[in-house]
Backbone as numpy.savetxt, mean C-alpha at the origin, in Angstrom:
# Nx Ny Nz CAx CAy CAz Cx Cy Cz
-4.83 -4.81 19.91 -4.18 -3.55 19.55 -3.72 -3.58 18.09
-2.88 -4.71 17.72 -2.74 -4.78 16.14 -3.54 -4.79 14.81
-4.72 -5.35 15.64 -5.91 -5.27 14.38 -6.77 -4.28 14.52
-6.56 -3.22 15.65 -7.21 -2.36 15.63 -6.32 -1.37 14.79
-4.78 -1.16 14.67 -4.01 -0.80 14.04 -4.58 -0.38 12.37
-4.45 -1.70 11.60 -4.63 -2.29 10.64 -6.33 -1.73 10.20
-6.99 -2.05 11.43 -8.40 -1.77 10.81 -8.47 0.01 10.59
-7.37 0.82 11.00 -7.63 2.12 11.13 -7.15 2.62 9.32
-6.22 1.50 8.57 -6.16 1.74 7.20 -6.89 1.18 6.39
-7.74 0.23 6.83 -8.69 -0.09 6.21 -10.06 1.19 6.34
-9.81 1.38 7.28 -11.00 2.67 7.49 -10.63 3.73 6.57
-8.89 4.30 6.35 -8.74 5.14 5.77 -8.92 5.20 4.16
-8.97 4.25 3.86 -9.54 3.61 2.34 -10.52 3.81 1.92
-11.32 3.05 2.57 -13.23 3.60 2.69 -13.51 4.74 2.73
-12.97 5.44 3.61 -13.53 6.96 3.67 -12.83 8.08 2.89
-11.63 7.67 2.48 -10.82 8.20 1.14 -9.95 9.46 2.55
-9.48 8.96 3.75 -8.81 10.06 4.75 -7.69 9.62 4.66
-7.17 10.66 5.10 -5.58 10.85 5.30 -5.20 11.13 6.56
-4.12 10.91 6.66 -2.83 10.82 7.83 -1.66 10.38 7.91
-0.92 10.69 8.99 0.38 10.52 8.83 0.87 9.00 9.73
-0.45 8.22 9.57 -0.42 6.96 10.37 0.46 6.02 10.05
1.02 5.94 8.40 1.78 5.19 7.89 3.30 4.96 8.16
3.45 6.99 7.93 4.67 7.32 8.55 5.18 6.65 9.88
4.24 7.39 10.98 4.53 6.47 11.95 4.60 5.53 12.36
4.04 4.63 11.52 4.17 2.82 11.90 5.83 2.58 11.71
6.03 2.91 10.31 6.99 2.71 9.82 8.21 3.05 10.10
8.13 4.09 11.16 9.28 4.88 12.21 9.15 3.95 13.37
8.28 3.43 13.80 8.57 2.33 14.63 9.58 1.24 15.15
9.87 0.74 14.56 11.01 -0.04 14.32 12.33 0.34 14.96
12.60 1.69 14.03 13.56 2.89 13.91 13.59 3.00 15.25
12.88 3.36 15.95 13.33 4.45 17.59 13.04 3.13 18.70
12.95 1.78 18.87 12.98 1.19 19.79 14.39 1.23 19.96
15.11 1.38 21.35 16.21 1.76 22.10 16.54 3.17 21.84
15.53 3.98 20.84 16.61 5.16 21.03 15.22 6.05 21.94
15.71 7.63 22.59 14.84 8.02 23.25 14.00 8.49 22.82
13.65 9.01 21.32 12.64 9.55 20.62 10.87 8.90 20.68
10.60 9.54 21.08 8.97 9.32 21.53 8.68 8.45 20.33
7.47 7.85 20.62 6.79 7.48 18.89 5.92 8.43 19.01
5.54 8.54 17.82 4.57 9.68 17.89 4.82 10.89 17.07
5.99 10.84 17.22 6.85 12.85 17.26 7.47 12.78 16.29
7.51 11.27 15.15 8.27 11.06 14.18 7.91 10.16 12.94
7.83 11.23 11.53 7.00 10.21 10.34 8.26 9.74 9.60
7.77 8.31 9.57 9.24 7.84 8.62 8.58 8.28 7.02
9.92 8.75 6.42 9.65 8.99 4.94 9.83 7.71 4.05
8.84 7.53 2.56 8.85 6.65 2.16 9.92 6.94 0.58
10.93 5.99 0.92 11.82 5.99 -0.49 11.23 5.87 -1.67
10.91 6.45 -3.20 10.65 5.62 -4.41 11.78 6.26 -5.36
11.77 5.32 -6.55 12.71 5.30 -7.38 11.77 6.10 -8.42
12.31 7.24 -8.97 12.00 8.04 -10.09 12.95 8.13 -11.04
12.71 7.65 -12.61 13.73 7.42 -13.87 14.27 8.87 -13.99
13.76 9.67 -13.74 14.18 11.04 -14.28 15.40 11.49 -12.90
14.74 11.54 -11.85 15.62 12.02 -10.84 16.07 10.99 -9.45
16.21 9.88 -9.82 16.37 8.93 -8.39 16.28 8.61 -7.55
16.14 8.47 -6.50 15.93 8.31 -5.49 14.79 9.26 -4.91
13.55 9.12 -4.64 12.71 11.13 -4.20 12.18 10.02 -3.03
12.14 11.23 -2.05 11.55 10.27 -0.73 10.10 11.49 -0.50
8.93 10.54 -0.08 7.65 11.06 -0.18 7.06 10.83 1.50
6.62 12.02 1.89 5.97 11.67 3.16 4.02 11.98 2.88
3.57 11.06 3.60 2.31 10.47 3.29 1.21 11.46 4.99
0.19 12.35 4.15 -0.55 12.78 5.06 0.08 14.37 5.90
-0.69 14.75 6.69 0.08 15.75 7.42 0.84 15.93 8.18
2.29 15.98 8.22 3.74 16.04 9.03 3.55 17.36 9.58
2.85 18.34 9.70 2.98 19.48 10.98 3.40 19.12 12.42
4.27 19.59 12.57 4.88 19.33 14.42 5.93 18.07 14.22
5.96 17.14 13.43 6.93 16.33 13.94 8.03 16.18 12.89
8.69 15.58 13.30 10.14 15.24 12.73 9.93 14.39 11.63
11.24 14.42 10.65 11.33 13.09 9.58 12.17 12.00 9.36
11.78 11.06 9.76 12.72 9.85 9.82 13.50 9.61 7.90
14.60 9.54 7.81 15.10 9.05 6.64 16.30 7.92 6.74
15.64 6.39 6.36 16.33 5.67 6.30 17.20 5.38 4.55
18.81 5.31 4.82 19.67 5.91 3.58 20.32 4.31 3.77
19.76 3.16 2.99 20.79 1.76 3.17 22.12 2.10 2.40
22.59 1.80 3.40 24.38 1.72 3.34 24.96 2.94 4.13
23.75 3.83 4.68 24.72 4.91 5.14 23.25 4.92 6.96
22.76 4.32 7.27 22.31 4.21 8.56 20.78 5.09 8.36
20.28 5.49 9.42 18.96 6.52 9.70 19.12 7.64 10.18
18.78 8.79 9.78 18.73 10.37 10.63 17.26 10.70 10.39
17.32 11.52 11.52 16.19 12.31 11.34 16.42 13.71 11.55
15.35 14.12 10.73 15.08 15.66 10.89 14.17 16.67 10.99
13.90 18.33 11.47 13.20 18.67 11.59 12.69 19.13 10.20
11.21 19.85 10.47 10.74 20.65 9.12 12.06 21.58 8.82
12.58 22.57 9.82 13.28 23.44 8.95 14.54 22.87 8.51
14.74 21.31 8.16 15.92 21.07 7.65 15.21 20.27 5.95
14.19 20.53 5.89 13.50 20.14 4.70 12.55 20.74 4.22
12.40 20.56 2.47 11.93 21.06 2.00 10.43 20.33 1.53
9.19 21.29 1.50 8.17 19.81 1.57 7.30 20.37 0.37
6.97 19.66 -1.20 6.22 20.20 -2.37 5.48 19.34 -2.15
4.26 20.21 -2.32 2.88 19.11 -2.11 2.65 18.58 -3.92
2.12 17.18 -3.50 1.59 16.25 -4.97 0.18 16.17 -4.75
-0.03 16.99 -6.05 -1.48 16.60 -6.21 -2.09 15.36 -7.32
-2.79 14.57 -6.64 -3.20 13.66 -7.07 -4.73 13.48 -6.85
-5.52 12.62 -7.57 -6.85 12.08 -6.91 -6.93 11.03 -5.91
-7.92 10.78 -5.56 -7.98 10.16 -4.04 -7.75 10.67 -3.20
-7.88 12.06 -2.91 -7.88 13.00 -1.47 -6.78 12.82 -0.80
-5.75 11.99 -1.11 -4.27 11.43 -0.21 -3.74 13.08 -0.32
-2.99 13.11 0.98 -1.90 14.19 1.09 -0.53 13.22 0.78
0.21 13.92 -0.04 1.27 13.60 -0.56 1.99 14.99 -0.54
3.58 14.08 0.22 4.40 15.54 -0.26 5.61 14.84 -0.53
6.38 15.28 -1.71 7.79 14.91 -1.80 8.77 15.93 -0.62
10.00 15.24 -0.33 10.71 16.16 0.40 12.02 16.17 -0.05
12.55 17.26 0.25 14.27 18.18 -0.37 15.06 17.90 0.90
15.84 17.17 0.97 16.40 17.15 3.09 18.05 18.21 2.51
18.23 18.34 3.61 19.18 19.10 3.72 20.26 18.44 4.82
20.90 17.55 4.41 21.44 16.47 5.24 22.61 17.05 6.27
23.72 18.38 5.97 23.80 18.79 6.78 23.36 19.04 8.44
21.97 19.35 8.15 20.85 19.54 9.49 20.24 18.91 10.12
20.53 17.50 9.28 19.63 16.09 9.51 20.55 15.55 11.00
20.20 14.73 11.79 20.54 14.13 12.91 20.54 12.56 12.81
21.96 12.00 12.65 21.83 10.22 12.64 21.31 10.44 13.99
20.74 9.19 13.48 20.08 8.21 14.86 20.82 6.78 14.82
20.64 5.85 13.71 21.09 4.27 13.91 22.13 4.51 12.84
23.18 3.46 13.41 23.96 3.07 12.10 23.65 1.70 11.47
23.98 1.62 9.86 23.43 0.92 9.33 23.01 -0.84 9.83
23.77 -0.92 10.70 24.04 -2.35 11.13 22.48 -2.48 11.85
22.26 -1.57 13.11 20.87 -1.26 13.50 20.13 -0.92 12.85
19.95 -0.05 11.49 18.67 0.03 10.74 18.89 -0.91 9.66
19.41 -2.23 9.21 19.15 -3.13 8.29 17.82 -4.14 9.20
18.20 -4.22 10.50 17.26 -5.18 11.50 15.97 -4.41 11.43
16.19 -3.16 11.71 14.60 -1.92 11.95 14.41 -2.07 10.19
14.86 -2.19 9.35 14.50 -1.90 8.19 13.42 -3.00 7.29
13.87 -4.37 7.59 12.88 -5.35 7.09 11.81 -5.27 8.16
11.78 -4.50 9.10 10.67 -4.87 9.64 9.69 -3.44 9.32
10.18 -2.63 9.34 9.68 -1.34 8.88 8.67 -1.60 7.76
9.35 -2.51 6.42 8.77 -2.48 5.41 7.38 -3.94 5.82
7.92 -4.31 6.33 6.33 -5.79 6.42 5.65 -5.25 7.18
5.59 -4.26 8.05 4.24 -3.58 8.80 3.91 -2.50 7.94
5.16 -1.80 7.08 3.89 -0.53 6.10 3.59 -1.57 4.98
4.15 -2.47 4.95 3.24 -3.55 3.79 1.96 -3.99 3.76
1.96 -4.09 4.99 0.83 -5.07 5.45 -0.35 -3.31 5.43
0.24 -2.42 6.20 -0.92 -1.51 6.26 -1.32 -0.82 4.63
-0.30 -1.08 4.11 -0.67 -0.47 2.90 -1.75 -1.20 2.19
-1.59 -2.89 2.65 -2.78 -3.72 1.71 -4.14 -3.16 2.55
-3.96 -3.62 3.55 -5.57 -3.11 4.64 -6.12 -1.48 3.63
-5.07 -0.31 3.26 -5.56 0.53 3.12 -6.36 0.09 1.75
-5.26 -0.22 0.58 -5.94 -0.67 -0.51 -7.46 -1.33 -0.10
-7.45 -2.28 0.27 -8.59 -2.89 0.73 -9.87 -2.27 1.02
-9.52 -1.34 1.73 -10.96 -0.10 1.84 -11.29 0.22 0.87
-10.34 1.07 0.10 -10.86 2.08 -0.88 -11.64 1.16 -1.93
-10.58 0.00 -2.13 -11.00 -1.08 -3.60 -12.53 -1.65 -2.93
-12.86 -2.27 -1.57 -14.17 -2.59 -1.26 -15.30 -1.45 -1.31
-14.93 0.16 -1.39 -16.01 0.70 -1.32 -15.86 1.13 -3.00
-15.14 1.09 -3.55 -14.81 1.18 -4.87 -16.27 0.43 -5.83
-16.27 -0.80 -5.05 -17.26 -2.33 -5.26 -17.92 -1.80 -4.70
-18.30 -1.38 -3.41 -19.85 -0.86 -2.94 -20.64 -0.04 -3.60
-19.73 0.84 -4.58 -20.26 2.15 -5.27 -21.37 1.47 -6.60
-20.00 0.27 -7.15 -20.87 -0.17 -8.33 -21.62 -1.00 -7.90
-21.93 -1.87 -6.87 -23.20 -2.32 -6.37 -24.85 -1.73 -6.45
-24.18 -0.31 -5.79 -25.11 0.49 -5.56 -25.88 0.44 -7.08
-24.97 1.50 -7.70 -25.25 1.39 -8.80 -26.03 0.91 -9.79
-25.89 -0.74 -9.97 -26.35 -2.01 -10.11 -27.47 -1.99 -9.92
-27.68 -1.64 -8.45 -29.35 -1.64 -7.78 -30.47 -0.51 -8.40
-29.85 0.48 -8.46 -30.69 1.82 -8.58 -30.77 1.51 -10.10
-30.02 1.33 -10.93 -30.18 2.00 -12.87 -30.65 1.03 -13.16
-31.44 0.89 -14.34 -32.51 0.03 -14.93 -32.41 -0.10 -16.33
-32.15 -1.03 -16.70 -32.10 -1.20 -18.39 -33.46 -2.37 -18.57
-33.78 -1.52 -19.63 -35.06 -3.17 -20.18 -36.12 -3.04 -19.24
-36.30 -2.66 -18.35 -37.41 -2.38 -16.89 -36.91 -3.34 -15.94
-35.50 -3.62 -15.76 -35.53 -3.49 -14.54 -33.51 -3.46 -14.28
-33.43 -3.71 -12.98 -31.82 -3.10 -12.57 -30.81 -3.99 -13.23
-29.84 -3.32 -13.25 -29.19 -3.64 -14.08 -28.29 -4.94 -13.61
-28.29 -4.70 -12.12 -27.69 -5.79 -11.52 -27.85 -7.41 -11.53
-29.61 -7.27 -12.52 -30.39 -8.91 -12.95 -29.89 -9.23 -13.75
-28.51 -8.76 -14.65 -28.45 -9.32 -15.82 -27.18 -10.27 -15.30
-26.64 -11.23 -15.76 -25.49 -12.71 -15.34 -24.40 -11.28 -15.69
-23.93 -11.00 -16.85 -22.63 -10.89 -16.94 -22.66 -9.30 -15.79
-23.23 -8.15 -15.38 -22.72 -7.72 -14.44 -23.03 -8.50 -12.86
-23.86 -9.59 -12.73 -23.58 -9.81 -11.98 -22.19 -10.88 -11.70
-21.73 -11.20 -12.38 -20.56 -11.97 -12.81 -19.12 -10.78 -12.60
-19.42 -9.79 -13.28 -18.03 -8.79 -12.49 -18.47 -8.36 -11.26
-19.59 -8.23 -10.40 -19.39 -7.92 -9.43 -18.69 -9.19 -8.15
-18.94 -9.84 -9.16 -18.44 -11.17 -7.96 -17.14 -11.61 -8.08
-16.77 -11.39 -8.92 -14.78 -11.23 -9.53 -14.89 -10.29 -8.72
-14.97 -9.02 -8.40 -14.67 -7.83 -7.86 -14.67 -8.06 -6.11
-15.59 -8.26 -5.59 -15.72 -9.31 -4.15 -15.25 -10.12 -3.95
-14.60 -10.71 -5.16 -13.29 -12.33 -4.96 -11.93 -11.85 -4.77
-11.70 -10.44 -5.34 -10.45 -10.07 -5.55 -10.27 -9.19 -4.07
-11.46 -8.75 -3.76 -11.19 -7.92 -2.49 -11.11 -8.98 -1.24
-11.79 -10.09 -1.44 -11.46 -11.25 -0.30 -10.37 -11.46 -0.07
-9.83 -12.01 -1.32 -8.07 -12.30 -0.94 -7.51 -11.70 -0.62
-7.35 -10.50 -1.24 -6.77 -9.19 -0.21 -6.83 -9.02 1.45
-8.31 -9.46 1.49 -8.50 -9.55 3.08 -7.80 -10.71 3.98
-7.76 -11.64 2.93 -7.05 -13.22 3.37 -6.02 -12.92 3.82
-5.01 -12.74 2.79 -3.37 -12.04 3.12 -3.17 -11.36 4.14
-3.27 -10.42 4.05 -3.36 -9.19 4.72 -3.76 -9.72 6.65
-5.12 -10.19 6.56 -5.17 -10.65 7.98 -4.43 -11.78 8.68
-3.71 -12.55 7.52 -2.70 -13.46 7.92 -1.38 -13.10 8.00
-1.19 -11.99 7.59 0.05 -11.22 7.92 0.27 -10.47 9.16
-1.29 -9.54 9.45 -1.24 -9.47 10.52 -0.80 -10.77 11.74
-1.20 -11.38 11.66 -1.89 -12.18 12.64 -0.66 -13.14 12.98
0.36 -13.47 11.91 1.62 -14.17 11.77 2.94 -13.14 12.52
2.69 -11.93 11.81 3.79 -10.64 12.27 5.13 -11.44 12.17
5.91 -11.30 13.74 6.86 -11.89 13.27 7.30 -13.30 12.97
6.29 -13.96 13.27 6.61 -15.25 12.80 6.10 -15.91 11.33
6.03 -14.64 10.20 5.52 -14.87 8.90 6.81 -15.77 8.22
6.48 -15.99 7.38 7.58 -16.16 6.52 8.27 -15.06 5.58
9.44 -15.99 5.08 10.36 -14.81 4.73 9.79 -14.27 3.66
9.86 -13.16 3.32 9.33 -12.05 2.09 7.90 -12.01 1.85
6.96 -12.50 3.40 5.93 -12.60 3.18 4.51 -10.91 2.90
5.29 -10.37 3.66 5.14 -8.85 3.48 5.04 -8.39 1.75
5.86 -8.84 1.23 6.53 -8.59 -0.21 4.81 -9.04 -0.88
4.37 -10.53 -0.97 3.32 -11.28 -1.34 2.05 -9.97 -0.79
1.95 -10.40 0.04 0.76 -9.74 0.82 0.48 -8.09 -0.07
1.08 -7.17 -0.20 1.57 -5.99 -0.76 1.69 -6.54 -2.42
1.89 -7.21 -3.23 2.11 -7.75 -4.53 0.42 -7.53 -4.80
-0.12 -8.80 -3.96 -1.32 -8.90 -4.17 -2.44 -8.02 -4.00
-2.52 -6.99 -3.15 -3.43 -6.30 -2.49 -2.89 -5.15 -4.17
-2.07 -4.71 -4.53 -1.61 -4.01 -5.75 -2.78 -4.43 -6.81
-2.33 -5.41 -6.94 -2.87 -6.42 -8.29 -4.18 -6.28 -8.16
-5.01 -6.46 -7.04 -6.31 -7.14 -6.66 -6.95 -6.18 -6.57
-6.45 -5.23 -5.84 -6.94 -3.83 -5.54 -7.37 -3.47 -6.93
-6.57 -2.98 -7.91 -6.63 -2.23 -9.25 -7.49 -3.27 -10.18
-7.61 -4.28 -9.62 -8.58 -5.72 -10.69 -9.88 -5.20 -10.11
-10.35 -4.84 -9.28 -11.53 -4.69 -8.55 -12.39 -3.19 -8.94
-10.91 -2.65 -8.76 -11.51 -0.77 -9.17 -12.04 -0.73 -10.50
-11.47 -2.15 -11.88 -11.42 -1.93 -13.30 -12.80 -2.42 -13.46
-13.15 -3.68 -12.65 -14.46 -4.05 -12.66 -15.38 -3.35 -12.16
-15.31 -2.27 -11.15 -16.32 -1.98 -10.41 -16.85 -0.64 -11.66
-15.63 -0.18 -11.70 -15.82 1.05 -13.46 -16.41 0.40 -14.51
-16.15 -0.86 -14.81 -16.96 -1.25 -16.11 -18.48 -1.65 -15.60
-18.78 -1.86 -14.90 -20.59 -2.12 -13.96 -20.74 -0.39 -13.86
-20.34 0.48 -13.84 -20.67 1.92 -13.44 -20.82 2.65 -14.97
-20.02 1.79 -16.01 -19.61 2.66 -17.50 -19.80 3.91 -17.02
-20.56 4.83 -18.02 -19.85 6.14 -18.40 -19.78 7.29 -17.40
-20.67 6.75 -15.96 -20.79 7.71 -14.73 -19.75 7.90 -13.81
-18.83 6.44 -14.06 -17.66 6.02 -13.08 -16.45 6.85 -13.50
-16.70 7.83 -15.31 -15.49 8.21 -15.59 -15.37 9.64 -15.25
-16.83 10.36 -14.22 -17.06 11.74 -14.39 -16.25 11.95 -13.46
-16.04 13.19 -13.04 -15.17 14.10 -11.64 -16.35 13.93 -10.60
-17.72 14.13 -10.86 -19.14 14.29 -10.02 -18.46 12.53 -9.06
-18.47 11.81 -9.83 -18.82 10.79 -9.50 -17.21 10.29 -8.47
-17.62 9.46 -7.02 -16.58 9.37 -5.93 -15.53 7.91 -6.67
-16.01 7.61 -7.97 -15.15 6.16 -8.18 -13.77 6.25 -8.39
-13.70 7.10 -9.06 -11.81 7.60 -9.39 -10.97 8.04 -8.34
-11.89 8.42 -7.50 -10.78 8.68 -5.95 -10.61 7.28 -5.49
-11.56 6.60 -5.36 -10.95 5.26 -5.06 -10.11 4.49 -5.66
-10.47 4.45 -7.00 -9.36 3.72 -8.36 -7.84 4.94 -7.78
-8.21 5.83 -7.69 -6.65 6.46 -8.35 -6.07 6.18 -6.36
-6.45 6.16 -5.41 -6.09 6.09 -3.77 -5.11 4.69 -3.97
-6.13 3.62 -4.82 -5.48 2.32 -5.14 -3.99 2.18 -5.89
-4.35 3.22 -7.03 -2.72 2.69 -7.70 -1.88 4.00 -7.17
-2.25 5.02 -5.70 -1.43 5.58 -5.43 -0.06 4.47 -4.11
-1.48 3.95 -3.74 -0.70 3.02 -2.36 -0.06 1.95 -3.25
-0.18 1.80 -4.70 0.32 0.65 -4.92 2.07 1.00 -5.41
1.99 2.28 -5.40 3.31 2.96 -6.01 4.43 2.79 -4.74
3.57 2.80 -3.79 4.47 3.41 -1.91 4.97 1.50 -2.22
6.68 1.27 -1.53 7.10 0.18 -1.14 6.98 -0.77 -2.01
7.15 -0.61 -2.78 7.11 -1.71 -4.21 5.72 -1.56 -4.83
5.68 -1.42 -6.07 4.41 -2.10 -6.82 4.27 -3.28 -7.20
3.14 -3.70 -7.78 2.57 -5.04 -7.31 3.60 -5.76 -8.96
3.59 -4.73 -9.43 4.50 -5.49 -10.94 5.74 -5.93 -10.37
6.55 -4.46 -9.43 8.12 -4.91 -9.47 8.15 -5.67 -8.19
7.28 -6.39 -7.03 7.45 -6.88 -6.29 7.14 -8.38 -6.66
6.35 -8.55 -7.27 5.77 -9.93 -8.16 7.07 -10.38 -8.86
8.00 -9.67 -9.56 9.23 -9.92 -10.85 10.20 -10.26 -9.75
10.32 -9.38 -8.05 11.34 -9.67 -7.46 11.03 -10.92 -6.79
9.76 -11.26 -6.52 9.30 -12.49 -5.62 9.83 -13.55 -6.88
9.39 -13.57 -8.03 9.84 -14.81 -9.11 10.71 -15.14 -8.97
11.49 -13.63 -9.09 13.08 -13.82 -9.38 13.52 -14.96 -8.38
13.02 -14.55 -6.98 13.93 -15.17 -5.71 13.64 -16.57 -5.12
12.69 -16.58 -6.00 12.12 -18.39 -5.68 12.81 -19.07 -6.68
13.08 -18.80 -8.36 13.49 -19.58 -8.88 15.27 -19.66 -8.70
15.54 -18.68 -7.94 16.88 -18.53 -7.35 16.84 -19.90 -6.40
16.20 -19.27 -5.18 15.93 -20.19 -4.44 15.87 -21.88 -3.95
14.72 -21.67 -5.43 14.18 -23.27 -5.52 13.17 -23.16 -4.82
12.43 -22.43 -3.73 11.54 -22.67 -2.87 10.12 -22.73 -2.97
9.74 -22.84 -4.23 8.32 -22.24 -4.67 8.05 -24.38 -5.18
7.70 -24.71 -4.25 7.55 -26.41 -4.39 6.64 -27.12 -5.55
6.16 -25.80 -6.54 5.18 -25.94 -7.01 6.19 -25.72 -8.29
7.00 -24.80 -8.32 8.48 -24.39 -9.25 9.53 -25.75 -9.34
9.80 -26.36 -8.23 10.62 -27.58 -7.91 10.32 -28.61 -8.20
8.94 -29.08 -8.56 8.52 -29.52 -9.01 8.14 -29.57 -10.74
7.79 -28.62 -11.17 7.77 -28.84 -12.38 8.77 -28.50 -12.84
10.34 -28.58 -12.11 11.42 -28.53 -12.84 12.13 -30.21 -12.83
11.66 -30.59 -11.92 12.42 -31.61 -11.45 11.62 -32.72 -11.68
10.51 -32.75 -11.93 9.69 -34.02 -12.70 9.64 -33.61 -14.07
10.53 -35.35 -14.55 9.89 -34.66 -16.34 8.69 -34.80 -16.73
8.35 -34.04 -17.75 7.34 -34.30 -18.47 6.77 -35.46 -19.02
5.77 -35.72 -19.37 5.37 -36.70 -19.93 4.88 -37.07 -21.02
């Protein structure tokens, strides 16, 4: 059931679809003990905007159900459409995006904070984990496109794909989408018995790897990969949209540093602090 989960955002990648599958994972957490169906409820995703603060974004089509909003330090409510306001974002990569206006008056607690700090780390390592699977699609068919590519166009009399150096980014590009797959299925597969902030890694990387893959697969495509005709930019731009949702791969990488050299736990860090040089 979990990897069929997981494989349904990897599907949504590939095929550049949308839904409100994320939402609901991520409301998960949220409604075990309370009576709210799953199903009937998309959790909204927090991001930090310099201009206006805090904007919470719901992902895909929310018609018919409710909106989960988790507020740390002040617990979870939810609410209906008519207690919010919903502006659609247009972007490339076919994603439905909508920011939302809540009207907290109308909103309904559900947990207090004590219960959504427990629902809350877990909230974020399952939309972590689905967010890499999604990356993962789009960035592997991203690479399928310039494959193609590769095969069909012909320089010199023959494809272009015979020459070392594109075949050399296409294989960086298939290295970067592996690991992605590595993580990601070991996250699944660990759940709750991952390690701590392992969600954080998994999501860092699939960011990073994802957008390393889309840059290579555009430079094997040059000047066709930059048209509107052409399906590569929905994939590149699907990539650094999921990489924005739940940390990006920059500010989750700076917070992972941060907390190991806090830590000490990075044995590879403890080490080259604690042996001198030579």
């Amino acid at each position: 059931m979990r990897a069929a989960v997981f494989a349904l955002f990897r599907a949504q990648g590939g095929e550049l679809a949308s839904s409100p599958a994320l939402g609901g994972l991520l409301a998960l957490p949220y409604l075990e003990g309370t009576a709210i169906a799953p199903g009937t409820v998309v959790a909204a995703v927090a991001r930090s905007s310099v201009r206006r603060g805090e904007v919470h974004v719901v992902v895909g089509d929310v018609d018919g159900r409710q909106l989960l909003f988790d507020r740390p330090g002040h617990g979870t409510a939810v609410a209906g459409l008519d207690a919010v306001e919903l502006r659609a974002i247009e972007v490339p990569g076919r994603l439905v995006l909508h920011e939302v206006d809540v009207y907290w008056s109308r909103a309904t607690p559900t947990l207090g904070e004590p219960e959504a700090a427990t629902a809350r780390a877990r909230s974020a390592f399952l939309g972590r984990v689905a967010l890499a699977f999604e990356i993962l699609g789009a960035a592997e068919r991203a690479v399928g496109l310039a494959i193609e590519h590769a095969t069909a166009r012909e320089q010199f009399g023959q494809p272009i794909g015979q020459f070392q150096a594109v075949r050399h980014l296409l294989a960086w590009a298939r290295t970067d989408c592996v690991a992605i797959e590595s993580v990601a299925r070991q996250g699944a597969k660990l759940d709750t018995a991952a390690p701590p902030r392992y969600g954080e890694v998994v999501k860092a990387l699939a960011g990073r790897n994802g957008r390393k893959a889309c840059e290579r697969a555009l430079q094997v495509l040059g000047g066709i990969g930059f048209t509107a005709e052409h399906d590569h930019h929905h994939h590149h731009s699907r990539v650094l949209t999921l990489d924005s949702l739940l940390g990006t791969s920059a500010e989750l990488t700076h917070s992972l540093g941060a907390w190991l050299r806090a830590e000490g736990a990075d044995p590879g860090f403890a080490e080259a602090v604690l042996v001198p040089s030579r």
